[in-house]
Structures are given as C-alpha cells and as structure tokens.
Short mmCIF file of C-alpha atoms in Angstrom, two decimals:
data_model
loop_
_atom_site.label_atom_id
_atom_site.label_comp_id
_atom_site.label_asym_id
_atom_site.label_seq_id
_atom_site.Cartn_x
_atom_site.Cartn_y
_atom_site.Cartn_z
CA MET A 799 -27.80 108.86 -74.94
CA PRO A 800 -30.42 111.56 -73.48
CA THR A 801 -29.65 115.13 -74.32
CA ARG A 802 -27.70 117.12 -72.07
CA ALA A 803 -30.73 119.22 -70.37
CA ALA A 804 -32.94 115.70 -70.33
CA ALA A 805 -29.84 114.02 -68.76
CA LEU A 806 -29.35 117.40 -66.45
CA ALA A 807 -33.49 117.32 -65.53
CA PHE A 808 -33.44 113.70 -64.96
CA GLY A 809 -30.33 114.35 -62.52
CA ALA A 810 -31.96 116.65 -60.58
CA PHE A 811 -34.58 113.90 -59.71
CA VAL A 812 -32.43 111.45 -58.93
CA LEU A 813 -30.70 113.96 -56.46
CA THR A 814 -33.92 114.34 -54.58
CA ALA A 815 -34.85 111.02 -54.29
CA ILE A 816 -31.46 110.62 -52.92
CA ALA A 817 -31.76 113.19 -50.32
CA THR A 818 -34.99 111.73 -49.23
CA GLN A 819 -33.49 108.55 -48.77
CA ALA A 820 -30.79 110.06 -46.72
CA ARG A 821 -33.28 111.19 -44.33
CA GLU A 822 -34.61 107.39 -43.39
CA PRO A 823 -33.24 106.35 -39.35
CA LEU A 824 -29.98 104.29 -39.76
CA SER A 825 -32.29 101.58 -38.22
CA ALA A 826 -33.79 100.74 -42.03
CA ILE A 827 -30.62 99.21 -42.57
CA ASP A 828 -30.99 95.62 -42.98
CA TRP A 829 -27.54 94.58 -41.64
CA LEU A 830 -27.95 96.23 -38.42
CA ASP A 831 -30.81 93.35 -37.21
CA SER A 832 -28.06 90.57 -38.19
CA ALA A 833 -25.03 89.32 -36.37
CA PRO A 834 -21.71 90.15 -37.19
CA PRO A 835 -19.44 88.40 -39.39
CA VAL A 836 -16.97 86.03 -37.58
CA ALA A 837 -13.33 87.84 -38.54
CA ASN A 838 -11.04 85.46 -40.00
CA ILE A 839 -8.47 86.43 -37.02
CA PRO A 840 -4.91 85.80 -38.15
CA LEU A 841 -2.62 83.60 -35.27
CA PRO A 842 -0.60 83.19 -33.55
CA LEU A 843 -1.46 86.43 -31.62
CA LEU A 844 0.74 87.62 -28.87
CA MET A 845 -0.08 85.38 -26.01
CA GLU A 846 1.47 87.49 -23.20
CA PRO A 847 1.10 87.35 -19.57
CA PRO A 848 -0.83 90.68 -18.40
CA VAL A 849 2.01 93.48 -18.77
CA ALA A 850 2.92 95.41 -15.59
CA GLN A 851 6.04 97.63 -14.76
CA THR A 852 6.02 97.23 -10.98
CA ALA A 853 3.98 95.38 -8.11
CA ASP A 854 2.67 98.61 -6.73
CA GLY A 855 -0.97 99.45 -6.80
CA PRO A 856 -2.26 101.36 -9.84
CA ALA A 857 -2.16 105.41 -9.33
CA ILE A 858 -5.77 106.52 -9.32
CA THR A 859 -6.83 108.67 -12.32
CA VAL A 860 -9.42 111.36 -12.15
CA THR A 861 -10.67 111.28 -15.95
CA PRO A 862 -14.04 113.25 -17.00
CA LEU A 863 -16.60 110.64 -18.22
CA GLN A 864 -17.22 112.29 -21.54
CA ARG A 865 -13.38 111.53 -22.33
CA LEU A 866 -13.75 107.95 -21.60
CA LEU A 867 -14.43 106.60 -25.32
CA PRO A 868 -15.69 102.97 -25.50
CA PRO A 869 -13.09 100.21 -26.38
CA VAL A 870 -12.83 98.94 -29.47
CA GLY A 871 -11.20 95.68 -30.44
CA LEU A 872 -11.33 92.13 -31.42
CA VAL A 873 -9.44 90.49 -29.11
CA ALA A 874 -10.18 90.61 -25.23
CA GLN A 875 -7.43 91.98 -22.70
CA ASN A 876 -7.50 88.57 -20.91
CA ARG A 877 -6.22 86.88 -24.36
CA THR A 878 -3.39 89.64 -25.22
CA GLY A 879 -2.01 90.78 -21.45
CA LEU A 880 -2.40 94.32 -23.20
CA PRO A 881 -4.01 97.15 -21.03
CA ILE A 882 -7.25 98.33 -22.37
CA THR A 883 -5.33 101.73 -21.93
CA LEU A 884 -2.66 100.77 -24.10
CA TRP A 885 -3.10 104.01 -26.37
CA GLN A 886 -4.79 106.22 -23.93
CA SER A 887 -1.97 108.74 -23.02
CA SER A 888 -0.05 109.38 -26.33
CA PRO A 889 -0.45 111.59 -28.82
CA PRO A 890 -3.16 110.46 -31.50
CA HIS A 891 -0.93 111.50 -34.65
CA ARG A 892 2.11 110.15 -32.97
CA LEU A 893 0.49 106.70 -32.82
CA ALA A 894 -0.79 107.12 -36.19
CA ASP A 895 2.19 107.52 -37.73
CA LEU A 896 3.94 104.69 -35.83
CA ILE A 897 1.22 102.29 -36.56
CA ARG A 898 1.06 102.85 -40.62
CA ASP A 899 4.84 103.03 -40.40
CA VAL A 900 6.70 100.49 -38.30
CA PRO A 901 8.52 98.31 -40.34
CA VAL A 902 7.93 94.52 -39.68
CA SER A 903 8.15 93.00 -43.05
CA GLY A 904 10.29 89.42 -42.55
CA LEU A 905 10.29 89.46 -38.84
CA PRO A 906 7.54 87.43 -37.62
CA ALA A 907 7.38 87.84 -34.14
CA MET A 908 7.18 91.70 -34.93
CA GLN A 909 4.67 90.77 -37.31
CA SER A 910 2.48 88.62 -34.60
CA LEU A 911 3.03 91.40 -32.21
CA LEU A 912 1.62 94.24 -34.46
CA ILE A 913 -1.56 92.05 -35.46
CA THR A 914 -2.14 91.44 -31.70
CA LEU A 915 -1.90 95.53 -30.94
CA LEU A 916 -4.38 96.10 -34.13
CA LEU A 917 -6.57 94.03 -32.88
CA ALA A 918 -6.36 94.60 -29.28
CA GLU A 919 -9.63 95.75 -27.21
CA THR A 920 -8.35 99.03 -26.07
CA ARG A 921 -9.63 102.78 -25.76
CA PRO A 922 -8.83 105.42 -28.26
CA PRO A 923 -6.30 108.31 -26.80
CA PHE A 924 -7.54 111.31 -25.13
CA ASP A 925 -8.67 113.83 -27.99
CA ASP A 926 -8.42 111.26 -30.93
CA ASP A 927 -10.58 112.14 -33.62
CA ASP A 928 -10.58 108.54 -34.85
CA GLN A 929 -7.07 109.06 -35.99
CA VAL A 930 -5.85 105.91 -34.07
CA LEU A 931 -8.76 103.54 -35.47
CA LEU A 932 -8.17 105.17 -38.86
CA ALA A 933 -4.48 103.53 -38.87
CA ARG A 934 -5.18 100.58 -37.29
CA LEU A 935 -7.67 99.60 -40.66
CA ASP A 936 -5.19 101.05 -42.72
CA ARG A 937 -2.32 98.59 -41.66
CA LEU A 938 -4.61 95.53 -41.11
CA ARG A 939 -5.47 96.32 -44.52
CA ASP A 940 -2.26 96.95 -45.48
CA ILE A 941 -0.63 93.55 -44.23
CA GLY A 942 -3.99 91.92 -46.09
CA ALA A 943 -6.19 90.88 -43.32
CA THR A 944 -9.36 92.21 -44.68
CA ASP A 945 -11.72 89.88 -42.65
CA PRO A 946 -10.37 91.68 -39.29
CA VAL A 947 -10.30 95.48 -41.02
CA GLN A 948 -14.35 94.61 -41.75
CA ALA A 949 -15.28 92.75 -38.44
CA LEU A 950 -13.17 95.87 -36.30
CA VAL A 951 -14.78 98.87 -38.29
CA GLN A 952 -18.28 97.27 -37.83
CA GLU A 953 -17.80 96.84 -34.29
CA ALA A 954 -16.50 100.43 -34.14
CA GLY A 955 -19.42 101.59 -35.93
CA PRO A 956 -18.70 102.00 -40.11
CA THR A 957 -21.55 104.31 -40.61
CA GLU A 958 -20.75 107.17 -37.67
CA ASN A 959 -18.34 109.01 -40.63
CA ALA A 960 -17.30 108.52 -44.32
CA GLN A 961 -13.55 107.24 -43.46
CA ARG A 962 -14.68 104.57 -41.31
CA PHE A 963 -17.35 103.77 -44.42
CA SER A 964 -14.65 103.94 -46.96
CA ARG A 965 -12.78 101.64 -45.73
CA TRP A 966 -15.33 99.25 -44.29
CA PHE A 967 -16.76 99.38 -48.37
CA ASP A 968 -13.55 98.71 -49.61
CA ALA A 969 -12.86 95.48 -47.31
CA THR A 970 -16.57 94.38 -48.17
CA LEU A 971 -15.73 94.38 -51.69
CA LEU A 972 -12.16 92.32 -51.36
CA ASN A 973 -14.52 89.91 -49.07
CA GLY A 974 -17.32 89.36 -51.18
CA ASP A 975 -19.59 90.80 -48.82
CA GLU A 976 -20.76 94.13 -50.43
CA ASP A 977 -24.00 93.74 -50.24
CA ARG A 978 -24.17 94.66 -46.45
CA SER A 979 -22.03 98.05 -47.18
CA CYS A 980 -24.27 98.70 -50.10
CA ALA A 981 -27.54 98.29 -48.13
CA ALA A 982 -25.86 100.94 -45.68
CA LEU A 983 -25.03 103.24 -48.82
CA THR A 984 -28.36 103.06 -50.09
CA ALA A 985 -29.67 104.20 -46.66
CA ALA A 986 -27.55 106.88 -45.99
CA PRO A 987 -25.87 107.82 -49.63
CA TYR A 988 -24.16 110.81 -47.74
CA LEU A 989 -21.41 108.45 -46.75
CA MET A 990 -19.60 108.23 -50.15
CA THR A 991 -19.72 111.20 -52.60
CA ASP A 992 -18.47 108.43 -55.12
CA TYR A 993 -21.17 108.11 -58.16
CA ARG A 994 -19.21 104.87 -59.30
CA ALA A 995 -20.37 103.25 -55.69
CA ARG A 996 -23.67 104.06 -55.92
CA ILE A 997 -24.12 103.06 -59.39
CA PHE A 998 -22.59 99.82 -58.24
CA CYS A 999 -24.54 99.39 -55.08
CA ALA A 1000 -27.70 100.07 -57.46
CA ALA A 1001 -26.94 97.51 -59.83
CA ARG A 1002 -26.29 94.82 -57.07
CA ARG A 1003 -29.45 95.47 -55.53
CA GLY A 1004 -30.96 94.77 -59.14
CA ASP A 1005 -32.42 98.28 -59.60
CA TRP A 1006 -31.03 98.83 -63.21
CA PRO A 1007 -33.16 101.59 -63.93
CA THR A 1008 -31.71 103.56 -61.28
CA ALA A 1009 -28.20 102.62 -61.61
CA ALA A 1010 -28.31 103.55 -65.84
CA LEU A 1011 -30.13 106.59 -64.62
CA MET A 1012 -27.30 107.69 -62.07
CA LEU A 1013 -24.57 106.90 -64.72
CA GLU A 1014 -26.05 108.86 -67.24
CA THR A 1015 -26.53 111.89 -64.89
CA ALA A 1016 -22.98 111.29 -63.49
CA HIS A 1017 -21.72 111.82 -67.32
CA ALA A 1018 -23.90 115.00 -68.09
CA LEU A 1019 -22.40 116.32 -65.05
CA ASP A 1020 -19.41 115.56 -65.70
CA LEU A 1021 -18.92 114.05 -62.12
CA ILE A 1022 -16.85 110.70 -63.39
CA SER A 1023 -14.01 110.71 -66.01
CA THR A 1024 -14.10 108.84 -69.49
CA SER A 1025 -12.64 105.67 -68.49
CA GLU A 1026 -15.01 105.33 -65.68
CA LEU A 1027 -17.49 105.71 -67.68
CA ALA A 1028 -16.85 103.00 -70.22
CA LEU A 1029 -16.42 100.52 -67.35
CA LEU A 1030 -19.84 101.23 -65.73
CA ASP A 1031 -21.38 101.03 -69.31
CA ARG A 1032 -20.02 97.94 -69.54
CA PHE A 1033 -20.91 96.70 -66.60
CA LEU A 1034 -24.28 97.81 -66.88
CA ASN A 1035 -24.82 97.13 -70.48
CA PRO A 1036 -22.72 93.70 -70.86
CA ASP A 1037 -24.29 92.60 -74.24
CA ILE A 1038 -23.60 96.00 -76.09
CA TYR A 1039 -19.73 95.12 -75.64
CA GLU A 1040 -19.49 91.36 -75.89
CA GLY A 1041 -16.55 90.84 -78.49
CA MET A 1042 -15.01 94.01 -77.87
CA PRO A 1043 -11.53 94.71 -77.12
CA PRO A 1044 -10.44 94.75 -73.20
CA LEU A 1045 -10.40 97.71 -71.39
CA PRO A 1046 -7.02 99.20 -70.18
CA VAL A 1047 -6.15 98.17 -66.82
CA PRO A 1048 -5.43 101.12 -64.11
CA LYS A 1049 -2.26 101.03 -62.63
CA SER A 1050 -3.41 101.48 -59.10
CA PRO A 1051 -6.72 100.18 -58.86
CA THR A 1052 -9.26 100.61 -56.30
CA PRO A 1053 -11.19 97.61 -54.65
CA LEU A 1054 -14.36 99.00 -56.76
CA GLU A 1055 -12.55 99.01 -59.74
CA PHE A 1056 -11.23 95.67 -59.01
CA ARG A 1057 -14.71 94.07 -58.53
CA LEU A 1058 -16.01 95.99 -61.89
CA PHE A 1059 -13.26 94.25 -63.95
CA GLU A 1060 -13.92 90.91 -62.57
CA ALA A 1061 -18.22 91.82 -63.36
CA ILE A 1062 -17.46 92.24 -66.79
CA GLY A 1063 -15.30 89.06 -67.37
CA GLU A 1064 -11.71 90.84 -66.98
CA PRO A 1065 -10.40 89.93 -63.64
CA MET A 1066 -7.23 91.35 -62.98
CA PRO A 1067 -4.08 89.53 -61.60
CA THR A 1068 -3.49 90.22 -57.83
CA ALA A 1069 0.26 89.53 -57.52
CA ALA A 1070 1.32 92.94 -58.89
CA LEU A 1071 -1.74 94.37 -56.53
CA PRO A 1072 -1.23 95.56 -52.64
CA ARG A 1073 -1.81 92.48 -50.73
CA ALA A 1074 -5.24 93.36 -49.74
CA PHE A 1075 -6.08 92.50 -53.20
CA ALA A 1076 -4.78 88.77 -52.31
CA SER A 1077 -7.50 87.90 -50.14
CA ALA A 1078 -10.26 88.16 -53.11
CA ASP A 1079 -8.25 85.26 -54.76
CA LEU A 1080 -9.14 82.97 -51.75
CA ARG A 1081 -12.78 82.67 -52.99
CA ASP A 1082 -13.66 79.32 -54.47
CA ILE A 1083 -14.26 80.97 -57.91
CA VAL A 1084 -10.85 81.36 -58.57
CA GLY A 1085 -8.42 78.82 -59.45
CA TRP A 1086 -6.29 76.92 -57.14
CA LYS A 1087 -2.80 78.10 -58.19
CA ALA A 1088 -3.99 81.48 -57.64
CA GLN A 1089 -5.42 80.77 -54.23
CA LEU A 1090 -2.32 78.88 -53.15
CA GLU A 1091 -0.01 81.89 -54.61
CA ALA A 1092 -2.69 84.34 -52.44
CA ALA A 1093 -2.15 82.08 -49.36
CA GLU A 1094 1.09 82.15 -48.96
CA ARG A 1095 1.42 85.48 -49.52
CA LEU A 1096 -0.88 86.62 -46.94
CA THR A 1097 0.56 83.79 -44.92
CA ARG A 1098 4.06 85.61 -45.10
CA SER A 1099 2.57 88.86 -43.81
CA ARG A 1100 0.96 86.79 -40.56
CA ALA A 1101 -2.20 87.68 -41.98
CA MET A 1102 -3.44 84.17 -42.78
CA ASN A 1103 -3.69 81.30 -40.26
CA PRO A 1104 -0.93 78.79 -41.21
CA ASN A 1105 -3.48 75.86 -40.85
CA GLN A 1106 -5.47 77.57 -43.57
CA LEU A 1107 -2.57 77.21 -45.82
CA LEU A 1108 -1.93 73.64 -45.11
CA GLY A 1109 -5.95 72.88 -45.81
CA LEU A 1110 -5.08 74.64 -49.32
CA PHE A 1111 -1.42 72.72 -49.86
CA THR A 1112 -3.55 69.30 -49.17
CA ALA A 1113 -6.91 70.10 -50.64
CA ARG A 1114 -5.47 68.09 -54.30
CA GLN A 1115 -2.76 66.51 -55.99
CA PRO A 1116 -0.14 69.05 -57.94
CA ALA A 1117 -0.99 69.66 -61.27
CA ALA A 1118 2.39 70.85 -62.42
CA SER A 1119 6.17 70.87 -61.27
CA GLY A 1120 7.78 73.91 -60.21
CA GLY A 1121 7.23 77.19 -58.25
CA VAL A 1122 4.19 76.93 -55.58
CA TRP A 1123 3.87 73.19 -57.19
CA ASP A 1124 6.90 71.81 -55.77
CA ARG A 1125 6.21 73.23 -52.18
CA VAL A 1126 2.77 71.62 -52.44
CA GLU A 1127 4.27 68.32 -53.05
CA ALA A 1128 7.15 69.05 -50.32
CA VAL A 1129 4.29 69.90 -47.61
CA GLN A 1130 1.82 66.78 -49.01
CA ARG A 1131 4.92 63.92 -48.82
CA LEU A 1132 5.77 65.30 -45.18
CA ASP A 1133 2.21 65.23 -44.13
CA THR A 1134 1.77 61.92 -45.31
CA ALA A 1135 4.91 60.82 -43.70
CA LEU A 1136 3.97 62.05 -40.37
CA THR A 1137 0.03 60.68 -40.52
CA ALA A 1138 1.94 57.09 -41.18
CA GLY A 1139 4.55 57.71 -38.44
CA SER A 1140 7.33 56.28 -40.14
CA ALA A 1141 10.59 57.82 -39.07
CA GLU A 1142 12.10 56.76 -42.31
CA ALA A 1143 9.70 58.57 -44.40
CA VAL A 1144 9.95 61.63 -42.42
CA ARG A 1145 14.15 61.45 -42.87
CA LYS A 1146 13.80 61.57 -46.45
CA THR A 1147 11.08 64.28 -46.64
CA LEU A 1148 11.96 66.98 -44.27
CA PRO A 1149 15.20 68.02 -45.79
CA GLY A 1150 12.91 68.83 -49.21
CA LEU A 1151 9.89 70.57 -47.40
CA TRP A 1152 12.46 72.70 -45.14
CA SER A 1153 14.28 74.01 -48.49
CA ALA A 1154 10.74 74.51 -50.33
CA ALA A 1155 9.98 76.50 -46.92
CA GLN A 1156 13.53 78.41 -46.93
CA GLN A 1157 12.78 79.55 -50.69
CA ALA A 1158 9.12 80.72 -50.16
CA GLY A 1159 10.35 82.55 -46.58
CA LEU A 1160 7.70 80.55 -45.02
CA GLN A 1161 10.05 78.79 -42.30
CA SER A 1162 7.97 80.44 -39.74
CA ALA A 1163 4.36 78.92 -40.66
CA MET A 1164 6.02 75.36 -41.84
CA ALA A 1165 7.38 75.92 -38.27
CA GLU A 1166 3.99 76.11 -36.55
CA LEU A 1167 2.08 73.17 -38.62
CA PHE A 1168 4.67 70.44 -38.61
CA ALA A 1169 6.73 71.07 -34.96
CA PRO A 1170 4.08 69.74 -32.78
CA ARG A 1171 3.92 66.58 -34.57
CA LEU A 1172 8.08 66.10 -35.64
CA ALA A 1173 8.50 66.23 -31.70
CA THR A 1174 7.26 62.59 -31.42
CA VAL A 1175 9.35 61.43 -34.01
CA PRO A 1176 12.63 60.05 -33.35
CA LEU A 1177 15.63 61.14 -35.68
CA ALA A 1178 18.85 61.54 -36.25
CA GLY A 1179 21.87 63.40 -38.29
CA HIS A 1180 20.68 66.19 -40.45
CA ALA A 1181 17.06 65.70 -40.37
CA ALA A 1182 17.10 65.99 -36.49
CA ARG A 1183 19.05 69.08 -36.80
CA ILE A 1184 16.11 70.43 -39.05
CA SER A 1185 13.52 68.82 -37.15
CA TRP A 1186 15.50 70.74 -34.01
CA GLU A 1187 15.04 74.29 -35.79
CA LEU A 1188 11.45 74.00 -36.88
CA ARG A 1189 10.64 73.53 -33.41
CA MET A 1190 12.92 76.14 -32.17
CA LEU A 1191 10.44 78.52 -34.41
CA SER A 1192 7.56 77.47 -33.20
CA ALA A 1193 5.74 78.16 -29.74
CA GLU A 1194 7.26 75.26 -28.07
CA TYR A 1195 10.50 76.38 -28.45
CA GLU A 1196 11.63 75.96 -24.43
CA GLN A 1197 10.39 72.25 -24.88
CA ALA A 1198 12.84 71.94 -27.67
CA ALA A 1199 15.62 73.40 -25.76
CA ALA A 1200 15.35 70.15 -23.25
CA SER A 1201 16.83 67.94 -26.23
CA LEU A 1202 19.60 69.27 -28.04
CA PRO A 1203 20.47 67.27 -31.79
CA ASP A 1204 24.45 67.67 -31.24
CA GLN A 1205 26.64 69.69 -28.19
CA SER A 1206 27.88 72.16 -30.50
CA GLN A 1207 28.58 75.71 -29.01
CA GLN A 1208 26.11 77.22 -31.34
CA THR A 1209 23.53 74.58 -30.38
CA ARG A 1210 24.15 75.18 -27.01
CA PHE A 1211 23.75 79.14 -27.04
CA ILE A 1212 20.24 78.99 -28.95
CA ALA A 1213 19.23 76.27 -26.38
CA GLY A 1214 19.85 78.87 -23.69
CA LEU A 1215 18.62 81.82 -25.59
CA ALA A 1216 15.33 79.78 -25.83
CA GLN A 1217 15.23 79.51 -21.89
CA GLY A 1218 15.90 83.16 -21.54
CA GLN A 1219 19.51 82.43 -20.35
CA PRO A 1220 21.82 83.05 -23.72
CA GLU A 1221 25.62 82.09 -22.32
CA PRO A 1222 27.66 84.94 -23.48
CA ALA A 1223 30.72 82.91 -23.98
CA LEU A 1224 28.93 80.42 -26.18
CA ALA A 1225 28.04 83.39 -28.46
CA SER A 1226 30.14 82.83 -31.82
CA SER A 1227 29.12 85.76 -33.91
CA ASP A 1228 28.73 89.46 -33.25
CA LEU A 1229 25.19 89.06 -33.51
CA GLU A 1230 25.28 86.36 -31.00
CA ARG A 1231 26.91 88.57 -28.81
CA ALA A 1232 24.31 91.36 -29.06
CA ILE A 1233 21.51 89.15 -28.11
CA ALA A 1234 23.32 87.79 -25.50
CA ARG A 1235 23.74 91.62 -24.13
CA GLY A 1236 19.97 92.04 -24.49
CA PHE A 1237 19.19 88.99 -22.44
CA ALA A 1238 22.02 90.46 -19.48
CA PRO A 1239 20.68 90.16 -16.06
CA ASP A 1240 21.88 93.92 -15.67
CA SER A 1241 20.73 95.35 -19.19
CA ASP A 1242 18.30 98.25 -18.29
CA LEU A 1243 15.50 99.74 -20.15
CA PRO A 1244 16.60 102.41 -22.82
CA ALA A 1245 15.65 106.08 -21.70
CA ALA A 1246 13.35 106.54 -24.40
CA GLN A 1247 11.11 103.85 -23.45
CA GLN A 1248 11.52 104.64 -19.50
CA LEU A 1249 10.38 108.31 -20.53
CA LEU A 1250 6.89 106.97 -22.46
CA LEU A 1251 6.32 104.39 -19.82
CA ASP A 1252 6.72 106.95 -16.98
CA GLN A 1253 4.13 109.37 -18.89
CA GLY A 1254 1.91 106.06 -19.17
CA ARG A 1255 2.20 105.71 -22.93
CA LEU A 1256 2.61 101.81 -23.15
CA GLY A 1257 1.82 101.11 -26.92
CA GLU A 1258 3.80 103.98 -28.07
CA ALA A 1259 6.80 102.27 -26.25
CA ILE A 1260 5.99 99.28 -27.75
CA LEU A 1261 5.97 100.72 -31.39
CA VAL A 1262 9.20 102.39 -30.18
CA THR A 1263 10.62 99.05 -29.67
CA MET A 1264 9.35 97.42 -32.48
CA LYS A 1265 11.09 100.00 -35.02
CA SER A 1266 14.21 99.86 -32.86
CA PHE A 1267 14.40 95.87 -33.42
CA SER A 1268 13.86 96.42 -37.01
CA HIS A 1269 16.59 98.70 -37.51
CA GLY A 1270 18.55 95.74 -35.18
CA ALA A 1271 17.48 93.26 -37.83
CA ASP A 1272 18.83 94.99 -40.52
CA GLY A 1273 22.48 95.39 -38.94
CA ASN A 1274 22.34 97.51 -36.22
CA LEU A 1275 23.68 95.23 -33.45
CA GLU A 1276 23.06 97.87 -30.54
CA ALA A 1277 19.84 98.33 -31.36
CA ALA A 1278 18.95 94.80 -31.56
CA SER A 1279 20.66 94.78 -27.83
CA LEU A 1280 18.38 97.66 -26.66
CA SER A 1281 14.99 96.40 -28.01
CA LEU A 1282 15.61 92.93 -26.78
CA ALA A 1283 16.40 94.10 -23.31
CA ALA A 1284 13.46 96.66 -23.76
CA PHE A 1285 10.69 93.81 -24.27
CA ARG A 1286 11.94 92.11 -21.52
CA ARG A 1287 11.62 95.01 -19.29
CA MET A 1288 8.46 95.85 -20.64
CA GLY A 1289 6.84 92.25 -20.01
CA LEU A 1290 6.85 90.76 -23.74
CA GLU A 1291 9.66 87.89 -22.45
CA ASP A 1292 8.22 85.71 -25.47
CA THR A 1293 8.20 88.43 -27.90
CA ALA A 1294 11.85 89.12 -27.26
CA ARG A 1295 12.92 85.31 -27.06
CA ARG A 1296 11.16 84.29 -30.03
CA ALA A 1297 12.68 87.44 -31.89
CA ALA A 1298 16.14 86.74 -31.15
CA LEU A 1299 15.65 83.00 -32.16
CA GLN A 1300 14.16 84.28 -35.36
CA LEU A 1301 17.05 86.29 -35.93
CA VAL A 1302 19.79 83.63 -35.66
CA LEU A 1303 17.99 81.02 -36.89
CA LEU A 1304 16.54 82.72 -40.17
CA SER A 1305 19.56 84.98 -40.52
CA ARG A 1306 22.18 82.02 -41.32
CA GLY A 1307 19.93 79.43 -43.22
CA SER A 1308 20.57 76.25 -42.38
#
C-alpha cells in the first residue's frame, strides 16, 4: 500500500474530482431517459368498492396549493377503492409508527389490506417531511416486496434526498438492478456518504483504478473498518486472495455486504436473514431449492403472487424427498389430476396437498391457486370438505357458500358468514359467537374509529382497526367483534368477511 502521506494527497485529489462530479446536472443520469421497471406487485390486492361513510355530498375544504403534494403510489384509486386523501389529515409521525408496527403476520386478509394501503396512490399528509413515504418503503422491505420498493421510490424521485436514495440503493442491490442506482450515485455522490457504496459502484462501471484509489484513501483516512477493508480488498483483488480462508460473516449484513460476499464467491444463505434478502434467491443464478424456499417465505407474507410460486413448483421434478420436496410433489400431483380432469385422481391427491399446505402455512396461497379449478370437480366425503374450505379461503367464497359439502351446524354457520349474515344460533364456539356479534345488523362503529373518521383520518382508522383485529386473532374476542364491525362500517366488507373466514378455518385446521 502507498504511504499515508501519499494516500492523503491522492484522497484530496479524489474528493475534488467527486465534488466536481456532484455539480453536474441530474439530467446526466442515464436512467432518467429510460422507462422505469415494472414492479412485481404482489396480488391479490384489496378490491373493495370506493369507500364512503354517508350518501351526503363531500364537504368543501379550502387548502393552499403549496400544501397539496403530488400523489405517490403504484395502484390507482379506481383499483383500490381508497380515496387519494387517505393519509392527508393524520399526523405524519402517528401514521409512520402505525405503518411500521401494525401486526399482520399469519393473517392473510390483513396482509393483503396492508399491501394495498402501502401501494395505493395517495397524497402525503399535510406538513409531511417524507415520514409516511419512508415508512411505506420500510414496511414493504420488511414484507419482502423489494420490487415495489424500488418502483415506488423511483416514482417519488429517488434522488430527492439521501433517505430515499438509501432505500432505493438497497432495493436495487437485492433486485440485481444496481446499475441504475450506481449511475445516479456517480452523478451525485453527495446522496450517500458510505465510501463502500462509491467503491462498489466505481467497480461496477469498470473504473477499477478509481475504485482502488478510493479504497486506499478511505483506509488512510480511517473511513472504513478493518473488516470492511478486507471485504472490499477481496472484491477488487480476487486473484491475490485465491485459496484464502473465508471471511467472517457479519451478524446483520447490509444489502451491499450481501452482494459483496456473493461477488467474492462466498454467498450467504438467506434463511436466517430478514425477509427482504429472500428476493435475491429468486434469480436464475440461485439453485432451485433455494428459490423454492425463498418463494414460500415471500408468499407467506403476501409479497409474492401465488402464481409465481406455482410456476416454480412445477418447473421440474423434485430432486429428493422431505421438506419442500414433499410440497413440490403434492402440488404437482394435484395439478396433474386437475389438468387430466379426473375426479378420482383429485380425490386421492387433494388431502396430501392440504396437509402440505398446512405444514408450510400456505393454505391461502393454495386456495388462490386451486379453488377455481376445484369448483368444477364433483367430490364427496373428506375431499369434498377440503375442496369447499379451499374455496372459502379464496376470492370466490360467496359462490362456494351456495354449495355445502354437508349440513352440519358449523358448515351452515360458515356459509352464512361468507354471505355476510352469520347466524348466531349456529355458532358453536366463543370465536364464532364473537364473529357473529361483529356482523350483527346493530353493531356500531367503535368510538375511536368514529372520532378518526369525523376528522377525515380514514387511513389511520383502518390501521388502528387492523391492529385491533390482530389482538382479536390472538384471543381478545371483544377486539375481534369490534374490529370486524369497524371494517364493515368503513366499507371494507370483503376484508371483514375474508378475515373472519380465515379466523375460523385457519385456526382449527381440518
């Protein structure tokens, strides 16, 4: 390595050059002239009719034009049914906290509703300083929806500030699209103070001398740690370290460290990493088993369309048995039986698929995949019951309610629930009685949500109700009743029905 004095001299030269680059106009960024990538939007999204509380005409509000920021979102208002003013009257910090913290794990209807809220085209709250947008991006990342993160921040403007750029840079690294963000960072290096990112981007564009010089400068100025220096040195000089022992893996790697370890031939398994890293395992360069496991993980959080999971499951024959391979075989056998149109084959393979789905927590995903095809297959006995429950967990639950597999008290209660009119006399458990109270004609909107709606804070009211429903799913039956009533009074009837059906069908199994 050069002497410290020489490195400092070179460092001054590099920093001067970077400052000169920073003054270049942003129009020099290549990606601004190209079409943005199509986001891999997870489905199904909420498809409610437009939400309204009364039949009265809307009140007229006068707002200074400078306070009306442009709407940001990937799904238009006419698809979500949610108003463009969803967030506008709520305190930004309150919304940001709710968006980041509202629990939805294991609750498919709440997961779909959350994703809809995050992707909906909406205006920021008044006097917002990016808190809500950043919270939306962070929650999408936590879910594992890195494609929508990248698309959403690109629509908003990733180079507007360092906070947006940081999230965009991480998303492009996980999506394998880092050339876009590196081009922007090269043109405007002030967007990120992390020298590791600048060195990585310089190498990505083939400017190895600049990357090496920046590494030497950062080392001389103590801007990177010893472990970071070792990783970047191997990245820039792989021949020198050939045959050397692997580097220690960081406990909480950043997306950049993840990609650097991959680049030096020491890829990290993603199973123990946050869900966002699973999206990196969907690339063709990754083995099929890792792709399957990542796809299952993302499907459970609703970050991945079940049809993509089916495509992976049916791509080739299982290579072994046990674990994910058993699920691959079960899916392929049922898919083959349905394609052949053999009711007998479906009867034999359906229980295996249902058992595999329960073990992996994929019942709702399998319902979305197979319910429409199962509706045309005449079945009896246990297979008929499984088929009916899969249809009840799918978007066609109302049609399934018209054809019962049996006339038991529980079956009739579930059918009534699917039609929005569960019969209290048929309820056979405390949970079912709580659900029936939530759907009672005289159920009122809880006071907390009513106050929020009176103040025009619809998005906040929905998030508060989602939080209440999670408490209901954990055993607070009063919260379950109140949250179901609140969803219905706010116009989210489909969400209320699907959430209640999932409480009944997924809590007790089959």
